[in-house]
Amino acid sequence: MAGSFFEDVYEVVRLVPVGRVTSYGAIARYLGTKNARMVGWAMNALAGRTDVPAHRVVNSQGVLSGAAAFETGTTMTERLMSENIPVKNNKIADFPKYFWDPEKELG
DNA sequence: ACCGTGACGTGTC
DNA sequence: TGACACGCCACGG
């Protein structure tokens, strides 16, 4: 599958269940890289695409650090809210409750 | 092959 | 708590 690092990232993001979120660092560790920035960078290249649920990826604190990359500054928040994920001030409330760890869930 | 860039993470002050 | 510095590495030019 490893066509490229980006594709691997996208594939993991697609595996995130509705109503759940994961973090850049979690994806980075799952893919074996030590740099979460690579994941963030891959997500940046995703701007405008709808075939990957980019809104389900936040930073380690549950903050929607990539909200600015969406259509509007509130698009990411609204998408999460529509999936029953509470967002307050660009941050997910009860983040640990909705966190989905690929390494733990997928193995 | 070198350089700049970057939706992060963690440790320190 | 909050702000800052540094490490990490894939990709395009």
CSV table of C-alpha atoms in Angstrom, one decimal, chain A residues 38-73:
chain,number,residue,atom,x,y,z
A,38,MET,CA,4.6,14.9,8.3
A,39,VAL,CA,1.0,13.9,9.0
A,40,GLY,CA,0.0,17.5,9.4
A,41,TRP,CA,1.7,18.3,6.2
A,42,ALA,CA,0.0,15.5,4.4
A,43,MET,CA,-3.3,16.8,5.7
A,44,ASN,CA,-2.5,20.2,4.4
A,45,ALA,CA,-2.2,18.7,0.9
A,46,LEU,CA,-5.7,17.4,1.4
A,47,ALA,CA,-7.3,20.9,1.5
A,48,GLY,CA,-10.5,20.9,-0.6
A,49,ARG,CA,-10.8,17.1,-0.8
A,50,THR,CA,-13.9,15.4,0.6
A,51,ASP,CA,-12.9,11.8,0.1
A,52,VAL,CA,-10.9,11.9,3.4
A,53,PRO,CA,-12.4,12.9,6.7
A,54,ALA,CA,-9.7,15.3,7.6
A,55,HIS,CA,-11.9,16.9,10.2
A,56,ARG,CA,-11.4,13.8,12.4
A,57,VAL,CA,-7.8,14.6,12.8
A,58,VAL,CA,-6.7,17.0,15.6
A,59,ASN,CA,-3.6,17.6,17.7
A,60,SER,CA,-2.7,15.8,20.9
A,61,GLN,CA,-4.8,18.3,22.9
A,62,GLY,CA,-7.9,17.9,20.9
A,63,VAL,CA,-7.5,21.3,19.3
A,64,LEU,CA,-8.7,21.7,15.7
A,65,SER,CA,-5.4,23.1,14.6
A,66,GLY,CA,-6.3,22.6,10.9
A,67,ALA,CA,-9.7,24.3,11.0
A,68,ALA,CA,-8.3,27.2,8.9
A,69,ALA,CA,-7.6,24.9,6.0
A,70,PHE,CA,-11.3,24.1,5.5
A,71,GLU,CA,-13.8,26.1,3.5
A,72,THR,CA,-14.6,28.4,6.4
A,73,GLY,CA,-13.1,28.7,9.8
